[in-house]
Short mmCIF file of C-alpha atoms and ligand atoms in Angstrom, two decimals:
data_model
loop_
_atom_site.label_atom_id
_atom_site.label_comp_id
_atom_site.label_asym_id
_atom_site.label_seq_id
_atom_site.Cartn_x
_atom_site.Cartn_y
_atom_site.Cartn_z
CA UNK A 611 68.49 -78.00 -38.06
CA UNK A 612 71.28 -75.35 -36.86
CA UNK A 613 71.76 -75.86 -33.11
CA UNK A 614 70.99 -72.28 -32.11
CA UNK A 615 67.49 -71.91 -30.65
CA UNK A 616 65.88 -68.17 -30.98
CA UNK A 617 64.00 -66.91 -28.00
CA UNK A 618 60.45 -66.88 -27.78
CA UNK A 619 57.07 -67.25 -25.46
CA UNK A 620 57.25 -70.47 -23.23
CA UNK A 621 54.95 -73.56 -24.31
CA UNK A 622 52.48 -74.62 -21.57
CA UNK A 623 53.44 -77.64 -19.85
CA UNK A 624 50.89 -80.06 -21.85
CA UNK A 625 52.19 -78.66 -24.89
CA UNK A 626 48.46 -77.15 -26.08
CA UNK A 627 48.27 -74.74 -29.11
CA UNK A 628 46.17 -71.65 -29.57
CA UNK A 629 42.89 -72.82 -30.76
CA UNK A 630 43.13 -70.58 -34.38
CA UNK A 631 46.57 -72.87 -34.99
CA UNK A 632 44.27 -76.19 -35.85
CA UNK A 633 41.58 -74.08 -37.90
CA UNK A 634 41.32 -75.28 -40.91
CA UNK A 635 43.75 -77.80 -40.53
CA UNK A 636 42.14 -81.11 -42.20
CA UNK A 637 42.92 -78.72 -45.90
CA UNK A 638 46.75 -78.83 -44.82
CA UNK A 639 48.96 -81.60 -45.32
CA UNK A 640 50.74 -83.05 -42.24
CA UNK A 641 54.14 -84.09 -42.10
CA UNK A 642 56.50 -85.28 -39.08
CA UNK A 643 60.56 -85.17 -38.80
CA UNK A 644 62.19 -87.12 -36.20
CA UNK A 645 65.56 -86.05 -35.37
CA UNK A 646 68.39 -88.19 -34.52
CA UNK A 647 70.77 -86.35 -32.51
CA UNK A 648 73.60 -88.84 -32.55
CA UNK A 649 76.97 -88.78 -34.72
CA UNK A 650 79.81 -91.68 -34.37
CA UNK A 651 82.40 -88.36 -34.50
CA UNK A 652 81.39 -84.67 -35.67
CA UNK A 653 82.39 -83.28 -38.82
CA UNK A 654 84.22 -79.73 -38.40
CA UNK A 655 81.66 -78.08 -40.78
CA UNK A 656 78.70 -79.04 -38.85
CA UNK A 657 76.58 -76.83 -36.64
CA UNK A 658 73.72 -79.56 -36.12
CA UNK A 659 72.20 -80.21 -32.82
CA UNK A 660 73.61 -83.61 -32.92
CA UNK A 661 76.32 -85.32 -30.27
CA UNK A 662 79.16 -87.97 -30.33
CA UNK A 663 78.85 -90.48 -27.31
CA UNK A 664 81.59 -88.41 -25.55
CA UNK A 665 79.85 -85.21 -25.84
CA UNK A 666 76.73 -87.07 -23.46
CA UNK A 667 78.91 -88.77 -20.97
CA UNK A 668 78.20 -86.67 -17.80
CA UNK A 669 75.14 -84.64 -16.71
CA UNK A 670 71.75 -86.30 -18.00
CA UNK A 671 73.79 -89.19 -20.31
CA UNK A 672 72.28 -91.61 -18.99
CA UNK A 673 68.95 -89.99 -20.16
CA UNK A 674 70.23 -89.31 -23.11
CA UNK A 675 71.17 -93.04 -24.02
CA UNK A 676 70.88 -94.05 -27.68
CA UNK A 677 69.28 -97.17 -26.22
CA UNK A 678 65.99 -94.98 -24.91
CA UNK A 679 65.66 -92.61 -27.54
CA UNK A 680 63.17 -94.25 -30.00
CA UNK A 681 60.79 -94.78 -27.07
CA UNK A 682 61.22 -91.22 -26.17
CA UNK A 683 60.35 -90.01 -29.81
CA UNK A 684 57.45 -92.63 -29.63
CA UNK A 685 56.62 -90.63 -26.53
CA UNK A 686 56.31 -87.21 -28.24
CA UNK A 687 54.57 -88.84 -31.00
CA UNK A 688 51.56 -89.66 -28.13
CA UNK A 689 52.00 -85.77 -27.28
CA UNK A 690 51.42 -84.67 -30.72
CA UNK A 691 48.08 -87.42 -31.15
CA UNK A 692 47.25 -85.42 -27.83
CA UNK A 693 47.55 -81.82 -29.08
CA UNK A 694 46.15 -82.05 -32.36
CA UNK A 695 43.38 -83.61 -30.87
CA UNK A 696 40.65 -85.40 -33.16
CA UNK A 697 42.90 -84.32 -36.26
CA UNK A 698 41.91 -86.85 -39.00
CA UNK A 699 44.75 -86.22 -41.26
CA UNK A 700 47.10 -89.32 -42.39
CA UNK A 701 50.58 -88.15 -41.98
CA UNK A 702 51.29 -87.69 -45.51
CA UNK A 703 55.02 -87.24 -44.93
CA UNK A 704 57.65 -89.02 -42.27
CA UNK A 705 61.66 -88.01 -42.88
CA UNK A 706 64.05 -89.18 -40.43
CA UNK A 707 67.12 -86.57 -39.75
CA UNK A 708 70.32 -85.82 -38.03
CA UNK A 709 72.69 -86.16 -36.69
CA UNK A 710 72.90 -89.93 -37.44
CA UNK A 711 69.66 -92.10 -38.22
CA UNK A 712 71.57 -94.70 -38.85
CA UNK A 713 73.22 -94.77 -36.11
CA UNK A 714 70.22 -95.83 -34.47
CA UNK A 715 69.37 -99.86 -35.01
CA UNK A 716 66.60 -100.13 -37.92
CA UNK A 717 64.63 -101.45 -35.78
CA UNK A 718 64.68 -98.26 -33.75
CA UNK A 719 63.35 -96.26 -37.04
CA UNK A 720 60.62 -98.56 -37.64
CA UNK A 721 59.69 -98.75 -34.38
CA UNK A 722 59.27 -94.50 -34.59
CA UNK A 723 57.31 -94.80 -37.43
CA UNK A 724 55.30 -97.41 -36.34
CA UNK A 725 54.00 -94.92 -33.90
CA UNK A 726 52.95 -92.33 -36.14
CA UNK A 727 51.58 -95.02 -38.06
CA UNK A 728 49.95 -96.55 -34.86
CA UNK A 729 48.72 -92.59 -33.89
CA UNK A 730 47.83 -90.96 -37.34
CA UNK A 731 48.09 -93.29 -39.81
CA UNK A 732 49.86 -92.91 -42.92
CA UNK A 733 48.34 -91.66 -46.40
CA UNK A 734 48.53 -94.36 -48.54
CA UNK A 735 51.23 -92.60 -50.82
CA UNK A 736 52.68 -91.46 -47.58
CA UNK A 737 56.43 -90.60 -48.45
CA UNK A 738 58.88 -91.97 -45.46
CA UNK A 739 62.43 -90.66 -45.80
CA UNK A 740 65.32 -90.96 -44.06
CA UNK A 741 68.92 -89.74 -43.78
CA UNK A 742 72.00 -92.45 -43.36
CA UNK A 743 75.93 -91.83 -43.45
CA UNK A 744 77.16 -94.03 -46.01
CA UNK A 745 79.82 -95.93 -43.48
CA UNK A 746 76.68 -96.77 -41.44
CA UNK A 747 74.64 -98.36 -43.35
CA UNK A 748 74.71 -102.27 -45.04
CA UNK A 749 72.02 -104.47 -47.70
CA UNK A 750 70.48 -106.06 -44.36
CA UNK A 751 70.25 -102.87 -42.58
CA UNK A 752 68.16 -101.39 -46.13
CA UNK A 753 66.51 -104.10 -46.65
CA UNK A 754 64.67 -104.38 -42.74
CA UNK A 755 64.15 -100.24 -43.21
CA UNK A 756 62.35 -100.80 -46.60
CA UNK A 757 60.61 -103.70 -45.26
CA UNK A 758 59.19 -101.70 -42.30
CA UNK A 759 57.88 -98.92 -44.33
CA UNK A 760 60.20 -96.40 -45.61
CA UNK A 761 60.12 -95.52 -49.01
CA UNK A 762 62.85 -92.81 -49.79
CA UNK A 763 66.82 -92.75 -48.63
CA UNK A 764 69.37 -89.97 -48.63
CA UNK A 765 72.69 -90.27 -48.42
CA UNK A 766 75.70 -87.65 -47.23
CA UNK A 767 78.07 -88.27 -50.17
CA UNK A 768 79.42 -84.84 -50.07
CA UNK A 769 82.40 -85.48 -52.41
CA UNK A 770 84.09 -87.82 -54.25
CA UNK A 771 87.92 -86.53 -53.68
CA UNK A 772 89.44 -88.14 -50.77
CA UNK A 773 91.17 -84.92 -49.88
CA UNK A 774 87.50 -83.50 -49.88
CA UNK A 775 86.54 -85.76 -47.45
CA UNK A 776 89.42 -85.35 -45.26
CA UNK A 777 88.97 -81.47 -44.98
CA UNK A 778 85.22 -82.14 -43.82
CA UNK A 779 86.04 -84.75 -41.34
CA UNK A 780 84.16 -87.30 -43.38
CA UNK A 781 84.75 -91.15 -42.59
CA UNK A 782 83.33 -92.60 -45.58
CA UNK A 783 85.87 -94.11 -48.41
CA UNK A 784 85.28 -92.67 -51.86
CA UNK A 785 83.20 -94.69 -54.35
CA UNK A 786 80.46 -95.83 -50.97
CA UNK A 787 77.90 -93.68 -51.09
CA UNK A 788 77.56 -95.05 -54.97
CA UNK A 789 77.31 -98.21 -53.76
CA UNK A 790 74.66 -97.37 -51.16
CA UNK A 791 72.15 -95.82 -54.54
CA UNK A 792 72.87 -99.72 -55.91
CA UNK A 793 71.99 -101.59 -52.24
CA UNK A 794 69.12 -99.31 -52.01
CA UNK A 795 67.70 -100.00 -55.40
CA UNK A 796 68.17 -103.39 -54.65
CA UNK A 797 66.18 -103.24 -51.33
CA UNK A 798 63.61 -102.10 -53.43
CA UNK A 799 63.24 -98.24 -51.85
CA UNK A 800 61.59 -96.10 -54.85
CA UNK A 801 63.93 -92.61 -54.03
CA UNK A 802 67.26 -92.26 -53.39
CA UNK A 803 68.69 -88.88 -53.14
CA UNK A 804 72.69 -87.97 -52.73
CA UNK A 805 73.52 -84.84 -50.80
CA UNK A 806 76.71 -83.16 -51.88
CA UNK A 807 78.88 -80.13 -50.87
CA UNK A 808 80.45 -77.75 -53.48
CA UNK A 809 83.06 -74.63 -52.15
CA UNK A 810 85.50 -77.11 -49.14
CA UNK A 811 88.52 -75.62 -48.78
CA UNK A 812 91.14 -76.93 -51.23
CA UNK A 813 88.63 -78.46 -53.65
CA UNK A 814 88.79 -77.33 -56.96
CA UNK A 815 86.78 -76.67 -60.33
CA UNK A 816 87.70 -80.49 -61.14
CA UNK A 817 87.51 -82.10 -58.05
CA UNK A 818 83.91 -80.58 -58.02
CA UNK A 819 83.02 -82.01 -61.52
CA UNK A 820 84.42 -85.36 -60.57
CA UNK A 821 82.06 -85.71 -57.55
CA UNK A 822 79.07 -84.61 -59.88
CA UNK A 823 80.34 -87.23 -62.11
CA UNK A 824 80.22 -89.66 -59.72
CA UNK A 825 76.84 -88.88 -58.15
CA UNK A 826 75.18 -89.03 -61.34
CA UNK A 827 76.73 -91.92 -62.57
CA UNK A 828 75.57 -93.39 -59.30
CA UNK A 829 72.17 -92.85 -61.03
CA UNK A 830 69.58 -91.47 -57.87
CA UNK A 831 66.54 -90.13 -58.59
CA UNK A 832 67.23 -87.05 -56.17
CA UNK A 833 70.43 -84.92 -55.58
CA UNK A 834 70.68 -81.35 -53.72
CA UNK A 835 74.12 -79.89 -53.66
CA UNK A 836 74.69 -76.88 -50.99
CA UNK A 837 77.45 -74.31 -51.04
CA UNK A 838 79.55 -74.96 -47.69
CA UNK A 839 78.11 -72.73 -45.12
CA UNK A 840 81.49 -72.17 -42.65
CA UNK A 841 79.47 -71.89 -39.40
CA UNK A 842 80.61 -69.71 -36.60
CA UNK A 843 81.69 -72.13 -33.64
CA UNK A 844 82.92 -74.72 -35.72
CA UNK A 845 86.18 -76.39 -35.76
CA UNK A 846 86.57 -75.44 -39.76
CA UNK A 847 85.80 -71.84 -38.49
CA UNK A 848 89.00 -72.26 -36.45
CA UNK A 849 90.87 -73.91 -38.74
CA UNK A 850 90.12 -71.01 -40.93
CA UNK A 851 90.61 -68.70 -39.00
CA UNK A 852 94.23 -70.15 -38.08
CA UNK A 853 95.17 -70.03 -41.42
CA UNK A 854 95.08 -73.70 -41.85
CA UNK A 855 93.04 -73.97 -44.43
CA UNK A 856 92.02 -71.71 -46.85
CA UNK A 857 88.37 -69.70 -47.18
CA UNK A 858 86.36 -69.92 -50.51
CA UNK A 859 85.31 -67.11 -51.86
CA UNK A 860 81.55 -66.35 -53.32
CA UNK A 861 82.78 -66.30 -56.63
CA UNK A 862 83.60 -69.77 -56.28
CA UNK A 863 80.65 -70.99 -54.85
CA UNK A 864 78.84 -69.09 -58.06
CA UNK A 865 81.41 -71.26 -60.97
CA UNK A 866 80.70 -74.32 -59.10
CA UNK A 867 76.84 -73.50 -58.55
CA UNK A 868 76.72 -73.26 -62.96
CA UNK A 869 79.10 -76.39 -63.47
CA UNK A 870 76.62 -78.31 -60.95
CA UNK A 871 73.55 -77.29 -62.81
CA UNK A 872 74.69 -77.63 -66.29
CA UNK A 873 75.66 -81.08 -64.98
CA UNK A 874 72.76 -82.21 -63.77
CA UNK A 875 70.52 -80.33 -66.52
CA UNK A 876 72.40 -82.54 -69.42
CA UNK A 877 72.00 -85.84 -66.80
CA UNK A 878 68.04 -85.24 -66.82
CA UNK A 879 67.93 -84.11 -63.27
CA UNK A 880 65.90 -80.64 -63.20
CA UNK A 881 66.26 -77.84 -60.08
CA UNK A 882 62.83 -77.50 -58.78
CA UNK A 883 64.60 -75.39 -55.64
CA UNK A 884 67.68 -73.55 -55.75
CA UNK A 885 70.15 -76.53 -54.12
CA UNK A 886 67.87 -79.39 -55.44
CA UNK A 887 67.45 -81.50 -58.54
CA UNK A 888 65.45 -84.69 -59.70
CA UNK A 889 64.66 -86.53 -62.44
CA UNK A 890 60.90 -86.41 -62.39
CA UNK A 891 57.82 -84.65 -60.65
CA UNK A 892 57.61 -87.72 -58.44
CA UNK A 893 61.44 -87.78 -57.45
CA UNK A 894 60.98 -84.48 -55.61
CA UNK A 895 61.39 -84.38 -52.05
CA UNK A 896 57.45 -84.11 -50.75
CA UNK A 897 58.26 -83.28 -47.30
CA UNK A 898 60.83 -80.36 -48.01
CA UNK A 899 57.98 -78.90 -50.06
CA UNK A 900 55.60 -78.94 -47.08
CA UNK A 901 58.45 -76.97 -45.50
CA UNK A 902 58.72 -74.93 -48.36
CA UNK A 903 54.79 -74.10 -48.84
CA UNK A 904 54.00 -73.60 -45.00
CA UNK A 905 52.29 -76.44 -44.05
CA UNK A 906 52.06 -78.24 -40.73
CA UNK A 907 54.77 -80.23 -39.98
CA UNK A 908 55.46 -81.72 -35.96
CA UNK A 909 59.27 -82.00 -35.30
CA UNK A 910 59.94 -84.82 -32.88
CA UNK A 911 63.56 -84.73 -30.87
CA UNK A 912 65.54 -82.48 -29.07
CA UNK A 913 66.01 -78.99 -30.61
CA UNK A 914 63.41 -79.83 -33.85
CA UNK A 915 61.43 -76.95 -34.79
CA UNK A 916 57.65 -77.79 -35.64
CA UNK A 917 54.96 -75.65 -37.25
CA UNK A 918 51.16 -75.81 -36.93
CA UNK A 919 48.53 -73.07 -38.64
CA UNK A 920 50.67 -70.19 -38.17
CA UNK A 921 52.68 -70.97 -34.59
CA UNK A 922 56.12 -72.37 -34.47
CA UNK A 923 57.61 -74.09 -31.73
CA UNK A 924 61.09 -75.61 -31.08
CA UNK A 925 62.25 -78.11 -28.23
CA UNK A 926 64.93 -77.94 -25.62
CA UNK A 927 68.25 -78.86 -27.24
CA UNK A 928 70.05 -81.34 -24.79
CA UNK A 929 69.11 -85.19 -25.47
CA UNK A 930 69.15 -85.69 -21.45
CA UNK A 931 67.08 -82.34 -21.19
CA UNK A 932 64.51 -83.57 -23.86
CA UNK A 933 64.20 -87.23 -21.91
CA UNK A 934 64.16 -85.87 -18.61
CA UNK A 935 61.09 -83.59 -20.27
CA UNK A 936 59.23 -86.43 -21.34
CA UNK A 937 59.73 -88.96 -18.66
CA UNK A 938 57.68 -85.80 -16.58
CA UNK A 939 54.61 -86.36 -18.53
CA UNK A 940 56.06 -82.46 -19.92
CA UNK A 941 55.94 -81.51 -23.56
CA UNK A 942 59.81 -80.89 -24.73
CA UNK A 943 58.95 -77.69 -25.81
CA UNK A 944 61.47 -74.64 -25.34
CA UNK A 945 59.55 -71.92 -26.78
CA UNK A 946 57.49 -70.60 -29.76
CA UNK A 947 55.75 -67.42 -31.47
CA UNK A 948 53.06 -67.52 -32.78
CA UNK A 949 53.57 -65.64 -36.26
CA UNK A 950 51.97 -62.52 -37.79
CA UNK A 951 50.36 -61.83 -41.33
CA UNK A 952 53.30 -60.05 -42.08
CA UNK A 953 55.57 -62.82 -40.87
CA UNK A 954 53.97 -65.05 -43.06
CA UNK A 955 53.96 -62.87 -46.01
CA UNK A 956 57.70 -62.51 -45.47
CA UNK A 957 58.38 -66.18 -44.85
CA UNK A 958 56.10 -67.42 -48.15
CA UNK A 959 58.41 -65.28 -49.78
CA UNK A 960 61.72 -66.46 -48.36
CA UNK A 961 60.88 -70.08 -48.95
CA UNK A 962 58.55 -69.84 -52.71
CA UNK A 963 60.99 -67.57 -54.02
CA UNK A 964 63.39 -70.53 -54.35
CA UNK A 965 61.27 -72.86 -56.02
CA UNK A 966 61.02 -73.56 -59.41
CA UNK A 967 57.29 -72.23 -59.23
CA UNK A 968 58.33 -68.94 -57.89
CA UNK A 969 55.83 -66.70 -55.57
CA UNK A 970 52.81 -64.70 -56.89
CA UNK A 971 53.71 -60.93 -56.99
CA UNK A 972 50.56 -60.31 -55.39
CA UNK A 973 52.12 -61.16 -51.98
CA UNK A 974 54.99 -58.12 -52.86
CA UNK A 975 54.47 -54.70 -51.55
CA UNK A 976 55.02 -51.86 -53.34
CA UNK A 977 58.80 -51.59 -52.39
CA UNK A 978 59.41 -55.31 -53.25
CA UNK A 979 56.86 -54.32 -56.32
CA UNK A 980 59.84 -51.96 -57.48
CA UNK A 981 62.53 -54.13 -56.51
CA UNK A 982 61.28 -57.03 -58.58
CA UNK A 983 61.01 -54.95 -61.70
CA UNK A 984 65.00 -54.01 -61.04
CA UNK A 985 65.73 -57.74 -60.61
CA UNK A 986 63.47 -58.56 -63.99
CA UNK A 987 65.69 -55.99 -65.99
CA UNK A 988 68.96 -56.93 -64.39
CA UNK A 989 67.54 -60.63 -65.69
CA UNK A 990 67.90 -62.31 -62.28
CA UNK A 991 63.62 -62.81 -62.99
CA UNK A 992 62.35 -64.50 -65.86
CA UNK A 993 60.06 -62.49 -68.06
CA UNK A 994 57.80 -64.93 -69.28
CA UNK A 995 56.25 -65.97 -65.70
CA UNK A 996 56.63 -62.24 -64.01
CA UNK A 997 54.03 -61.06 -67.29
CA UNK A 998 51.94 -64.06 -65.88
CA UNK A 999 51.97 -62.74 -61.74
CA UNK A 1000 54.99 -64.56 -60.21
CA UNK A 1001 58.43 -63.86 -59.81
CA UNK A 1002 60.88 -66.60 -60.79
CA UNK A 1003 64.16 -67.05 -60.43
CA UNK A 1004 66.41 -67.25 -64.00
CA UNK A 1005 70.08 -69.04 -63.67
CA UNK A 1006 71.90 -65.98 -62.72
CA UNK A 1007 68.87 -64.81 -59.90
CA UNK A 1008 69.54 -68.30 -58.75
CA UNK A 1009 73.35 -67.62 -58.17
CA UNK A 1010 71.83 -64.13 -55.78
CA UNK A 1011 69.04 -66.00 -54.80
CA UNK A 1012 69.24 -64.54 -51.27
CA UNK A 1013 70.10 -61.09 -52.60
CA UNK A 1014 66.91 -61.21 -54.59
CA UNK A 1015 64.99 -61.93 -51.89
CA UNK A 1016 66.13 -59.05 -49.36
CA UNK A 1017 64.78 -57.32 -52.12
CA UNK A 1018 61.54 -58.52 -52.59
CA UNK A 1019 60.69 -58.80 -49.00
CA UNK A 1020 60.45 -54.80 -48.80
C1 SAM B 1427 73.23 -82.34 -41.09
S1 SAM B 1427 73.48 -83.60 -42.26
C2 SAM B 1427 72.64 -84.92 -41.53
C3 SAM B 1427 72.77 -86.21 -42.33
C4 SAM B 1427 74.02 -87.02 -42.19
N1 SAM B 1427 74.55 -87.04 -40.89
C5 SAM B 1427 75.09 -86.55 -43.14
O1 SAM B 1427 76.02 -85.91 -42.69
O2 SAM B 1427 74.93 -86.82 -44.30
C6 SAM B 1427 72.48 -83.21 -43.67
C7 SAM B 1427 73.22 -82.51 -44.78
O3 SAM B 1427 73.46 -81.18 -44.42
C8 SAM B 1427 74.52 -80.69 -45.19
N2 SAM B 1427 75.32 -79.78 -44.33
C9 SAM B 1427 75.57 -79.90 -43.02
N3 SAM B 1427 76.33 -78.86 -42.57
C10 SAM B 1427 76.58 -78.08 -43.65
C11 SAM B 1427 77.32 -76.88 -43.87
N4 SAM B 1427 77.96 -76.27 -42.87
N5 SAM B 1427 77.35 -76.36 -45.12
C12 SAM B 1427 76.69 -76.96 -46.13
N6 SAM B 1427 76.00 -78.10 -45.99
C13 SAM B 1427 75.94 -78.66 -44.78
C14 SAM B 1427 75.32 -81.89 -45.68
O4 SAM B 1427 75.29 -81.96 -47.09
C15 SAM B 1427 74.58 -83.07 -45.10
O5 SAM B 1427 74.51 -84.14 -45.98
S1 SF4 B 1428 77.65 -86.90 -39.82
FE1 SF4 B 1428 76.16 -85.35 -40.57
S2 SF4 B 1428 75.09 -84.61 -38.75
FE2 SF4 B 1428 76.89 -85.76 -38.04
S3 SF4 B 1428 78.44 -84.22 -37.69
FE3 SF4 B 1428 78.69 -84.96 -39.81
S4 SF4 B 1428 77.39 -83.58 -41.12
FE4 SF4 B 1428 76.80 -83.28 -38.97
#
């Protein structure tokens, strides 16, 4: 969740939705993310709406307490019961992101999902994820998570180099976030996913494979590796910028995007998105799929984005803002827009184009029509699926992934 919010039409004050957003909404899945916006320190790289205790000394901190928050989320949990009205869906999908879950006591987490639980109710194969940092997490702490209901873990291991690590601000000693896969195996959670980072400054072709090695050997069911995104703002930006530290180039990111899939390919792990991998059908991550296939999905927290039938919302950003929203009987929300036929088009193709299913060409205009038949001879489509209706990414389309769709979108 990047911390810019776009503009947009304001939400009413009782957060209500256009009546057309909840038609047909018991044939849609419904999933819920809770954001965290709490780090112990912030990691140059990062652009997420997330805080250190520093940043919220000051105007609306004491709002904005860590001790409050999972009351507040509980809060917005009773607005969402409220707007979606006699909804009889089970929440099919919780995941828990950041910032800092674990930052939070576990007993905070369960207590959030305990009202979802307590509001919706959860499917019975209902998956509950959520994000830790390696350095904050311990068997107890796993162990009272798993016992109060979630199923699925992932962990920031970005790299195994400690010169990696120290380029991304990363507190974690090398070698942890293995030995978080083993104490949350042992708490008895059935997914365990390791995110890593491919492209830092000074890393190279060898310090990549070594962290592959690593996360593999570490043996998680789950791993999506993303090409470092240097965000404007940032203090790598400025340390780039400086001429501190070096800037990778694409080309880079493009070697290291083929050593990480031939990697995980020979491990057993198969891409079923462009930066995502798993070793079975069931180790894929259910709730970034609802993202993916434009379902309904109700961000809780300050700055999380949440999407119902066709109209997408997003709260106010601050943590005191958001509390000071909710303590007012006031949904958090900042502003939404309620999307066109054409934005969805656009946005089914953005988002299926990525995944290993592809998108049906139906949804292409003529324009993308054309374009699609360049990227099929230029081999960036795969011919067997496009003579079947849907375009599909090969290897090298993966590597211009966002290329191809610009494209396609036409
Ligand atoms: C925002 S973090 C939240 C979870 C947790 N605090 C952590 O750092 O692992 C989720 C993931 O986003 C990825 N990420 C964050 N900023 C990024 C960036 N600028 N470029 C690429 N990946 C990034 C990292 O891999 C990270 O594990
Ligand atoms: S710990 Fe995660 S969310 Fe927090 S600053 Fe670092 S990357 Fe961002």
């Amino acid at each position: 969740m990047p911390s810019v919010l776009p503009d947009g039409e304001p939400v009413p004050e009782d957060g209500a939705l256009p009546a057309r957003a909840l038609e047909g909404a018991g044939d849609r899945p419904l999933g819920f993310y809770l954001h965290v916006p709490y780090c112990a320190t912030r990691c140059g790289y990062c652009d997420f709406n997330t805080y250190t205790a520093s940043e919220l000394r000051g105007a609306g901190g004491v709002l904005a307490s860590r001790d409050n928050y999972a009351g507040q989320v509980a809060e917005e949990i009773r607005l969402a019961r409220k707007v979606l009205g006699d909804d009889p869906r089970p929440v099919r999908t919780v995941f828990v992101g950041g910032g800092t879950p674990t930052l939070l006591a576990a007993g905070d987490l369960v207590r959030m999902l305990g009202a979802i639980r307590d509001e919706f109710g959860l499917a019975d194969d209902a998956e509950v994820t959520t994000e830790a940092n390696p350095e904050s997490v311990d068997p107890a702490y796993l162990e009272e998570l798993r016992a109060g209901g979630f199923n699925r873990i992932s962990f920031g291991m970005q790299s195994a180099r400690p010169h990696v690590l120290r380029i991304l601000d990363r507190t974690h000693t090398p070698g942890r976030p293995e030995a978080c896969v083993e104490e949350a195996r042992a708490a008895g959670f059935d997914h365990v996913n390791l995110d890593l980072i491919y492209g830092t400054p000074g890393e190279s072709d060898d310090d990549w494979r070594a962290s592959l090695d690593a996360a593999i050997g570490a043996g998680p069911d789950h791993v999506s590796a993303y090409a470092l995104i240097v965000e404007e703002g940032t203090q790598l930006a400025r340390r780039i910028r400086r001429g501190e530290v070096p800037m990778t180039d694409d080309d880079v990111h493009a070697d290291r995007y083929l050593i990480a899939d031939e990697a995980f390919e020979k491990a057993g792990y198969a891409w079923y998105e462009v930066s995502n991998w798993a070793t079975s059908e069931a180790g894929r991550c259910l709730h970034n799929e609802l993202y993916w296939r434009g379902a309904d999905w109700w961000g809780a927290g300050p700055g999380a984005h949440s999407h119902v039938g066709g109209v997408r919302w997003w709260n106010v950003k601050h943590p005191g803002a958001y509390a000071a929203a909710l303590g007012a009987g006031k949904s958090p929300g900042a502003g939404r827009e309620v999307l066109s036929e054409e934005d969805r088009r656009v946005e089914r193709i953005l988002l299926e184009l990525r995944l290993r299913e592809g998108v049906e060409l139906a949804l292409l205009k003529p324009a993308g029509l054309d374009a699609s038949r360049k990227a099929l001879a230029d081999g960036l489509l795969d011919a067997e699926p496009y003579a079947a209706g849907r375009a599909v990414l090969t290897l090298r389309g993966r590597l211009l992934a966002d290329a191809v769709v610009r494209d396609l979108v036409d």
